[in-house]
Short mmCIF file of C-alpha atoms in Angstrom, two decimals:
data_model
loop_
_atom_site.label_atom_id
_atom_site.label_comp_id
_atom_site.label_asym_id
_atom_site.label_seq_id
_atom_site.Cartn_x
_atom_site.Cartn_y
_atom_site.Cartn_z
CA UNK A 126 39.48 -42.07 -31.04
CA UNK A 127 41.77 -40.19 -29.99
CA UNK A 128 39.95 -36.81 -29.12
CA UNK A 129 39.59 -35.26 -25.39
CA UNK A 130 36.15 -37.90 -24.41
CA UNK A 131 36.31 -40.48 -26.78
CA UNK A 132 34.33 -43.79 -26.50
CA UNK A 133 37.73 -45.36 -26.96
CA UNK A 134 39.81 -46.34 -24.42
CA UNK A 135 43.49 -47.99 -23.76
CA UNK A 136 43.29 -51.85 -24.46
CA UNK A 137 45.15 -54.73 -22.88
CA UNK A 138 48.20 -53.83 -25.10
CA UNK A 139 49.69 -50.75 -22.99
CA UNK A 140 50.53 -53.20 -20.11
CA UNK A 141 52.84 -55.12 -22.03
CA UNK A 142 54.72 -51.23 -21.15
CA UNK A 143 54.91 -51.59 -17.46
CA UNK A 144 57.51 -51.64 -15.61
CA UNK A 145 56.09 -52.94 -12.78
CA UNK A 146 53.43 -55.96 -14.05
CA UNK A 147 50.70 -54.97 -11.42
CA UNK A 148 51.74 -50.78 -11.26
CA UNK A 149 50.18 -48.51 -13.98
CA UNK A 150 51.67 -45.31 -14.86
CA UNK A 151 51.34 -42.23 -16.85
CA UNK A 152 51.78 -44.20 -20.29
CA UNK A 153 50.38 -47.15 -19.71
CA UNK A 154 47.53 -46.00 -17.42
CA UNK A 155 44.06 -46.84 -18.99
CA UNK A 156 41.76 -45.21 -16.26
CA UNK A 157 41.40 -41.32 -18.04
CA UNK A 158 40.75 -40.45 -14.88
CA UNK A 159 43.68 -41.19 -12.92
CA UNK A 160 45.36 -41.24 -16.20
CA UNK A 161 44.49 -36.82 -16.67
CA UNK A 162 45.55 -36.40 -12.62
CA UNK A 163 49.00 -37.86 -13.70
CA UNK A 164 49.38 -35.57 -17.05
CA UNK A 165 48.15 -32.83 -15.11
CA UNK A 166 50.52 -33.39 -12.31
CA UNK A 167 53.76 -34.04 -15.17
CA UNK A 168 53.06 -31.85 -18.05
CA UNK A 169 54.98 -28.45 -16.96
CA UNK A 170 57.93 -31.36 -15.79
CA UNK A 171 57.49 -32.47 -19.43
CA UNK A 172 57.11 -29.20 -21.18
CA UNK A 173 59.86 -27.93 -19.66
CA UNK A 174 58.22 -25.13 -18.52
CA UNK A 175 59.25 -26.11 -14.25
CA UNK A 176 63.26 -27.04 -15.12
CA UNK A 177 65.49 -23.95 -14.52
CA UNK A 178 68.04 -23.47 -17.42
CA UNK A 179 66.23 -26.52 -19.14
CA UNK A 180 67.91 -24.57 -22.94
CA UNK A 181 71.64 -24.27 -21.11
CA UNK A 182 72.05 -27.53 -19.70
CA UNK A 183 70.86 -28.93 -23.25
CA UNK A 184 73.84 -26.54 -24.41
CA UNK A 185 76.50 -27.87 -21.96
CA UNK A 186 76.06 -31.54 -22.96
CA UNK A 187 75.57 -30.87 -26.27
CA UNK A 188 78.89 -29.22 -26.15
CA UNK A 189 80.52 -31.78 -23.88
CA UNK A 190 79.58 -34.32 -26.69
CA UNK A 191 80.55 -32.41 -29.67
CA UNK A 192 84.47 -32.09 -28.09
CA UNK A 193 84.28 -36.02 -27.07
CA UNK A 194 83.72 -36.39 -31.09
CA UNK A 195 86.46 -34.12 -32.01
CA UNK A 196 88.77 -35.32 -30.13
CA UNK A 197 88.22 -38.83 -30.20
CA UNK A 198 85.84 -39.57 -33.39
CA UNK A 199 88.06 -37.46 -35.95
CA UNK A 200 91.11 -38.61 -38.30
CA UNK A 201 94.03 -36.46 -38.94
CA UNK A 202 94.59 -34.96 -42.24
CA UNK A 203 97.09 -37.90 -43.81
CA UNK A 204 96.40 -40.39 -40.97
CA UNK A 205 94.60 -43.35 -41.46
CA UNK A 206 90.23 -42.91 -41.30
CA UNK A 207 89.37 -43.39 -37.57
CA UNK A 208 85.89 -45.80 -37.06
CA UNK A 209 83.35 -43.91 -34.80
CA UNK A 210 79.74 -45.28 -34.12
CA UNK A 211 78.66 -42.36 -34.06
CA UNK A 212 75.21 -43.95 -34.14
CA UNK A 213 75.72 -45.35 -30.78
CA UNK A 214 77.82 -41.63 -29.37
CA UNK A 215 73.88 -40.29 -30.50
CA UNK A 216 72.70 -42.40 -27.60
CA UNK A 217 75.39 -41.82 -25.07
CA UNK A 218 74.58 -38.16 -25.70
CA UNK A 219 70.60 -38.37 -24.89
CA UNK A 220 70.70 -40.51 -22.24
CA UNK A 221 73.01 -37.98 -20.63
CA UNK A 222 70.42 -35.14 -21.84
CA UNK A 223 67.56 -36.40 -20.13
CA UNK A 224 69.23 -37.15 -16.76
CA UNK A 225 70.99 -34.15 -16.56
CA UNK A 226 67.12 -32.58 -17.40
CA UNK A 227 65.05 -35.42 -15.14
CA UNK A 228 67.66 -35.15 -11.95
CA UNK A 229 70.00 -31.79 -12.54
CA UNK A 230 73.28 -34.39 -13.34
CA UNK A 231 74.75 -36.87 -16.18
CA UNK A 232 74.92 -40.52 -15.66
CA UNK A 233 78.23 -40.47 -17.14
CA UNK A 234 77.51 -41.45 -20.74
CA UNK A 235 79.16 -38.60 -22.74
CA UNK A 236 81.33 -38.53 -20.69
CA UNK A 237 83.09 -42.01 -20.69
CA UNK A 238 81.14 -42.95 -23.40
CA UNK A 239 80.68 -46.28 -22.74
CA UNK A 240 77.26 -47.66 -21.73
CA UNK A 241 77.03 -46.68 -17.83
CA UNK A 242 75.48 -49.47 -16.09
CA UNK A 243 74.59 -51.73 -19.36
CA UNK A 244 71.59 -49.56 -19.67
CA UNK A 245 71.10 -49.28 -23.40
CA UNK A 246 71.94 -53.04 -23.23
CA UNK A 247 69.81 -54.30 -21.69
CA UNK A 248 67.24 -51.85 -23.51
CA UNK A 249 67.70 -53.13 -26.65
CA UNK A 250 68.00 -56.78 -25.31
CA UNK A 251 63.96 -56.03 -23.63
CA UNK A 252 62.86 -54.20 -26.17
CA UNK A 253 62.57 -57.32 -29.06
CA UNK A 254 60.78 -59.45 -25.57
CA UNK A 255 58.70 -56.37 -25.62
CA UNK A 256 57.86 -55.95 -29.11
CA UNK A 257 55.83 -60.13 -28.35
CA UNK A 258 54.58 -58.90 -25.57
CA UNK A 259 52.97 -56.19 -27.22
CA UNK A 260 51.24 -59.27 -29.77
CA UNK A 261 50.12 -62.12 -27.41
CA UNK A 262 48.95 -59.63 -24.38
CA UNK A 263 47.44 -62.82 -23.26
CA UNK A 264 50.77 -63.38 -21.76
CA UNK A 265 51.63 -60.04 -20.44
CA UNK A 266 48.12 -60.83 -18.61
CA UNK A 267 49.80 -64.10 -17.07
CA UNK A 268 52.41 -62.46 -16.18
CA UNK A 269 50.58 -59.59 -14.52
CA UNK A 270 48.62 -62.67 -12.09
CA UNK A 271 52.01 -64.77 -10.87
CA UNK A 272 54.27 -61.38 -10.61
CA UNK A 273 54.00 -62.04 -6.94
CA UNK A 274 55.31 -65.57 -6.56
CA UNK A 275 58.83 -65.01 -5.34
CA UNK A 276 60.33 -67.11 -8.60
CA UNK A 277 59.11 -65.04 -11.17
CA UNK A 278 59.20 -61.56 -8.72
CA UNK A 279 62.64 -62.19 -8.79
CA UNK A 280 63.50 -62.29 -12.86
CA UNK A 281 62.21 -58.82 -13.28
CA UNK A 282 63.77 -54.95 -12.53
CA UNK A 283 64.29 -53.97 -9.26
CA UNK A 284 66.03 -51.59 -7.84
CA UNK A 285 68.39 -53.71 -5.94
CA UNK A 286 69.73 -55.11 -9.08
CA UNK A 287 73.66 -53.71 -10.03
CA UNK A 288 73.00 -52.95 -13.81
CA UNK A 289 70.86 -52.44 -16.26
CA UNK A 290 67.13 -51.26 -15.82
CA UNK A 291 66.84 -52.25 -12.43
CA UNK A 292 69.97 -49.73 -11.22
CA UNK A 293 68.11 -47.13 -12.81
CA UNK A 294 65.25 -47.82 -11.21
CA UNK A 295 67.78 -48.11 -8.03
CA UNK A 296 69.80 -44.40 -8.75
CA UNK A 297 65.79 -43.20 -9.10
CA UNK A 298 64.86 -44.00 -5.67
CA UNK A 299 68.60 -43.17 -4.16
CA UNK A 300 67.43 -39.66 -5.97
CA UNK A 301 64.10 -39.55 -5.02
CA UNK A 302 64.52 -40.62 -0.67
CA UNK A 303 67.12 -37.53 -0.90
CA UNK A 304 64.60 -35.60 -2.21
CA UNK A 305 62.78 -36.46 0.87
CA UNK A 306 65.61 -35.90 3.57
CA UNK A 307 64.79 -33.22 6.13
CA UNK A 308 67.22 -30.71 5.07
CA UNK A 309 66.42 -31.16 1.29
CA UNK A 310 66.26 -28.11 -0.53
CA UNK A 311 63.67 -27.99 -3.89
CA UNK A 312 65.59 -28.68 -7.28
CA UNK A 313 64.29 -27.26 -10.64
CA UNK A 314 64.18 -29.32 -12.44
CA UNK A 315 61.80 -32.74 -14.06
CA UNK A 316 61.70 -34.58 -10.38
CA UNK A 317 61.67 -31.80 -8.57
CA UNK A 318 58.85 -30.20 -10.51
CA UNK A 319 56.97 -33.50 -10.19
CA UNK A 320 57.08 -32.89 -6.85
CA UNK A 321 56.66 -29.78 -6.32
CA UNK A 322 53.00 -30.50 -8.54
CA UNK A 323 51.85 -33.44 -5.85
CA UNK A 324 52.94 -36.78 -7.73
CA UNK A 325 53.78 -39.24 -3.92
CA UNK A 326 56.83 -40.38 -3.80
CA UNK A 327 56.77 -43.97 -5.18
CA UNK A 328 55.48 -42.28 -7.59
CA UNK A 329 57.68 -39.78 -8.72
CA UNK A 330 60.29 -42.31 -8.65
CA UNK A 331 58.60 -44.94 -11.37
CA UNK A 332 57.38 -41.96 -13.33
CA UNK A 333 60.99 -40.31 -13.19
CA UNK A 334 62.37 -44.15 -14.35
CA UNK A 335 60.04 -43.99 -17.31
CA UNK A 336 61.17 -40.68 -18.17
CA UNK A 337 64.63 -41.61 -18.76
CA UNK A 338 63.76 -44.38 -20.69
CA UNK A 339 61.81 -42.90 -23.08
CA UNK A 340 63.19 -39.43 -23.02
CA UNK A 341 66.74 -40.86 -24.34
CA UNK A 342 65.17 -43.48 -26.93
CA UNK A 343 62.94 -41.55 -28.49
CA UNK A 344 64.80 -38.60 -28.93
CA UNK A 345 68.48 -40.66 -30.79
CA UNK A 346 66.48 -43.11 -33.10
CA UNK A 347 64.39 -39.72 -34.15
CA UNK A 348 68.12 -37.52 -34.82
CA UNK A 349 70.03 -40.48 -36.18
CA UNK A 350 67.51 -40.49 -39.05
CA UNK A 351 67.52 -36.77 -39.13
CA UNK A 352 71.22 -36.45 -39.01
CA UNK A 353 71.75 -40.33 -42.22
CA UNK A 354 69.48 -38.33 -44.45
CA UNK A 355 70.61 -34.90 -44.15
CA UNK A 356 74.47 -35.96 -44.92
CA UNK A 357 73.52 -38.35 -47.33
CA UNK A 358 71.39 -36.31 -49.63
CA UNK A 359 74.15 -33.01 -51.19
CA UNK A 360 71.23 -31.01 -52.10
CA UNK A 361 69.33 -30.83 -48.97
CA UNK A 362 73.13 -30.89 -46.80
CA UNK A 363 73.84 -27.35 -49.12
CA UNK A 364 70.38 -26.14 -47.92
CA UNK A 365 69.88 -26.43 -44.42
CA UNK A 366 73.55 -25.73 -43.94
CA UNK A 367 72.54 -22.37 -45.69
CA UNK A 368 70.15 -21.42 -43.81
CA UNK A 369 71.94 -21.82 -40.74
CA UNK A 370 75.12 -19.84 -41.82
CA UNK A 371 72.82 -17.23 -43.45
CA UNK A 372 71.50 -16.63 -40.06
CA UNK A 373 74.31 -16.43 -38.77
CA UNK A 374 75.74 -13.46 -40.51
CA UNK A 375 72.15 -11.57 -40.64
CA UNK A 376 72.83 -12.37 -36.49
CA UNK A 377 69.26 -14.31 -35.97
CA UNK A 378 70.93 -17.15 -34.50
CA UNK A 379 73.70 -16.88 -30.93
CA UNK A 380 75.96 -19.30 -29.87
CA UNK A 381 74.70 -21.66 -28.87
CA UNK A 382 71.18 -21.32 -30.41
CA UNK A 383 68.58 -20.73 -28.97
CA UNK A 384 64.79 -22.64 -29.38
CA UNK A 385 62.59 -20.01 -30.61
CA UNK A 386 65.23 -18.78 -33.06
CA UNK A 387 65.49 -22.19 -34.16
CA UNK A 388 61.82 -22.18 -35.03
CA UNK A 389 62.46 -19.58 -37.37
CA UNK A 390 64.62 -21.29 -39.28
CA UNK A 391 61.87 -22.81 -42.34
CA UNK A 392 63.99 -25.59 -43.83
CA UNK A 393 65.59 -27.11 -40.10
CA UNK A 394 61.75 -27.51 -39.10
CA UNK A 395 60.74 -28.77 -42.15
CA UNK A 396 63.99 -31.24 -42.32
CA UNK A 397 62.51 -32.52 -38.73
CA UNK A 398 59.09 -32.95 -39.27
CA UNK A 399 60.15 -34.48 -42.90
CA UNK A 400 62.85 -37.41 -40.78
CA UNK A 401 59.63 -38.13 -38.30
CA UNK A 402 58.01 -38.82 -41.61
CA UNK A 403 60.07 -40.69 -43.16
CA UNK A 404 61.45 -43.00 -39.98
CA UNK A 405 58.93 -41.98 -37.06
CA UNK A 406 61.04 -42.96 -33.73
CA UNK A 407 57.18 -44.35 -32.07
CA UNK A 408 55.84 -47.08 -34.28
CA UNK A 409 53.63 -48.80 -31.31
CA UNK A 410 50.33 -49.82 -31.65
CA UNK A 411 48.66 -47.81 -29.54
CA UNK A 412 45.50 -49.89 -29.30
CA UNK A 413 42.25 -48.21 -28.53
CA UNK A 414 39.25 -50.37 -27.50
CA UNK A 415 35.87 -49.89 -29.22
CA UNK A 416 33.62 -48.72 -27.17
CA UNK A 417 30.11 -50.39 -25.99
CA UNK A 418 27.93 -50.51 -28.70
CA UNK A 419 30.97 -50.81 -31.11
CA UNK A 420 31.80 -48.46 -33.99
CA UNK A 421 30.87 -47.50 -37.27
CA UNK A 422 35.14 -46.67 -38.89
CA UNK A 423 34.76 -46.26 -43.21
CA UNK A 424 31.35 -47.73 -43.71
CA UNK A 425 32.08 -50.98 -41.60
CA UNK A 426 31.00 -51.47 -38.15
CA UNK A 427 33.18 -53.04 -35.89
CA UNK A 428 32.24 -55.15 -32.78
CA UNK A 429 33.08 -52.79 -29.14
CA UNK A 430 35.52 -54.88 -27.07
CA UNK A 431 37.97 -55.01 -30.54
CA UNK A 432 41.42 -53.92 -30.52
CA UNK A 433 42.15 -50.74 -33.48
CA UNK A 434 46.49 -50.40 -33.19
CA UNK A 435 47.89 -47.61 -34.80
CA UNK A 436 50.02 -48.88 -38.20
CA UNK A 437 51.82 -45.11 -37.78
CA UNK A 438 54.80 -46.07 -40.64
CA UNK A 439 52.19 -47.06 -43.19
CA UNK A 440 50.27 -43.47 -42.29
CA UNK A 441 53.26 -41.53 -42.59
CA UNK A 442 52.82 -42.91 -46.44
CA UNK A 443 49.56 -41.32 -47.17
CA UNK A 444 48.77 -40.43 -50.04
CA UNK A 445 48.63 -36.35 -48.92
CA UNK A 446 52.16 -36.37 -48.45
CA UNK A 447 52.88 -36.33 -52.02
CA UNK A 448 53.48 -38.99 -54.94
CA UNK A 449 57.20 -38.91 -53.90
CA UNK A 450 56.02 -40.81 -49.94
CA UNK A 451 59.19 -42.60 -50.31
CA UNK A 452 61.31 -40.10 -50.56
CA UNK A 453 62.68 -37.61 -48.08
CA UNK A 454 62.51 -34.83 -49.08
CA UNK A 455 61.43 -31.78 -46.72
CA UNK A 456 60.77 -29.19 -49.66
CA UNK A 457 57.19 -30.90 -48.69
CA UNK A 458 56.41 -29.05 -45.97
CA UNK A 459 57.16 -25.71 -47.54
CA UNK A 460 55.42 -26.10 -50.62
CA UNK A 461 52.51 -27.41 -49.16
CA UNK A 462 49.17 -24.83 -49.85
CA UNK A 463 47.66 -24.11 -45.95
CA UNK A 464 44.79 -26.53 -46.34
CA UNK A 465 47.14 -29.05 -47.32
CA UNK A 466 49.35 -28.62 -44.92
CA UNK A 467 47.55 -28.69 -42.07
CA UNK A 468 46.47 -31.83 -43.11
CA UNK A 469 49.66 -33.47 -43.79
CA UNK A 470 50.64 -31.64 -39.65
CA UNK A 471 47.09 -33.70 -38.62
CA UNK A 472 48.42 -37.27 -39.82
CA UNK A 473 52.66 -36.66 -39.01
CA UNK A 474 50.82 -35.08 -34.98
CA UNK A 475 49.96 -38.79 -34.81
CA UNK A 476 53.48 -40.11 -34.62
CA UNK A 477 53.08 -38.11 -30.42
CA UNK A 478 49.41 -38.54 -29.84
CA UNK A 479 46.81 -36.52 -29.69
CA UNK A 480 44.65 -35.04 -27.09
CA UNK A 481 44.34 -35.86 -23.71
CA UNK A 482 47.20 -38.68 -23.88
CA UNK A 483 49.52 -36.74 -26.47
CA UNK A 484 53.38 -36.73 -25.41
CA UNK A 485 54.31 -34.62 -23.38
CA UNK A 486 57.96 -34.23 -24.76
CA UNK A 487 57.36 -33.25 -27.71
CA UNK A 488 58.98 -29.40 -26.60
CA UNK A 489 61.97 -30.85 -25.26
CA UNK A 490 62.66 -33.66 -28.29
CA UNK A 491 62.40 -30.72 -30.54
CA UNK A 492 64.50 -28.78 -28.70
CA UNK A 493 67.24 -31.76 -29.02
CA UNK A 494 66.81 -31.98 -32.18
CA UNK A 495 66.55 -28.74 -33.84
CA UNK A 496 70.05 -27.61 -31.66
CA UNK A 497 71.94 -30.96 -32.64
CA UNK A 498 71.58 -30.24 -36.41
CA UNK A 499 72.57 -26.46 -36.15
CA UNK A 500 75.68 -26.84 -33.90
CA UNK A 501 76.88 -30.11 -36.26
CA UNK A 502 77.04 -28.66 -39.26
CA UNK A 503 79.84 -27.52 -39.97
CA UNK A 504 81.47 -31.19 -38.50
CA UNK A 505 78.86 -33.08 -40.13
CA UNK A 506 81.86 -33.78 -43.08
CA UNK A 507 83.83 -35.42 -40.75
CA UNK A 508 81.27 -38.29 -40.98
CA UNK A 509 82.78 -41.51 -43.48
CA UNK A 510 80.85 -43.96 -45.86
CA UNK A 511 81.75 -46.29 -42.75
CA UNK A 512 80.40 -44.20 -40.65
CA UNK A 513 77.21 -43.70 -42.58
CA UNK A 514 76.60 -46.85 -42.54
CA UNK A 515 76.81 -47.58 -39.05
CA UNK A 516 74.08 -44.92 -39.09
CA UNK A 517 72.26 -47.01 -42.01
CA UNK A 518 72.77 -50.11 -39.22
CA UNK A 519 71.29 -48.73 -36.02
CA UNK A 520 67.84 -47.16 -37.79
CA UNK A 521 67.74 -50.86 -38.91
CA UNK A 522 67.67 -52.17 -35.49
CA UNK A 523 65.81 -48.94 -34.40
CA UNK A 524 62.95 -49.92 -36.69
CA UNK A 525 62.52 -53.11 -35.65
CA UNK A 526 62.55 -53.13 -32.46
CA UNK A 527 59.54 -50.45 -32.35
CA UNK A 528 57.69 -52.33 -34.32
#
């Protein structure tokens, strides 16, 4: 269904994710040739290959965030415990992170530790609506049909808005316009890569806005889930701490850690995989349409034109992962036989998709997750029981609006 040259195509479900009801983008484009053309122009930017100082930008932002938490989130000995919403704080971190990679500068989420432009508030309010529209796709089709009516058009996000998603669209337009000025110099960030690979001004404006949305929210969700499960499990916490400490003492880990060094820490990577499995950051249906003539799946004939969705939370509880699938146990990724490990990886990979529609930001997400878990290892002990409860509340909220 998801392999290259599959007869299955994206269904109307993807229309519910459009910023503009009448214009598709990389995430929502249903026509394979147009989608593959866009993907080819954007893959280097998302992969970080065209970004100068890719890791250094992540490192600087992460160190700024750690500094803020140490100064404002940690309680002094003998003093009452401070309340600090670490879940929202991580959202500020990842939002500025993607801003730096996209534009070369942060929006100020970490420095101000506030929801700049009301972006996150709007995102949290809109996602439950998207959830409903993704089930009742006829409503989205109706909206596309009437989107040109002035009254309807005025309630949709616009680049002229002063806050929310529209304000982020406006900032994207401003930065893109600056790149097209007469004396503008090319820059080695994601936007620069998109333009260098041939995206038009309009395409770049739209795609860079979507990169800000998708890159910040999913990464924050995954990091919060991983952190929650690690710090609430003493055996896991001490084992990952021991692996990192050993790597530092043996000179295998730099300060800050490099991505290639993090890949060589097997228990760290097992924790990341298990975190993605136990609490996937993406649980949308991502429906595909059965091809002309229909198809036979698991012995059952499915007529043509039927939308088939992906029940990712259910798939990640598949018996291939063992009998204790509801337990956070990173060791399963280290003890499985090679053939079973390949089967586990194939199921887990559905989190980010397969084939020509696989998420382009996987490498970027893994870099952020790996660096975060290593760099905060010595500071995790400051998390109080109250803050662990906040992480759990955030996790429950994220799960609600993603389903």
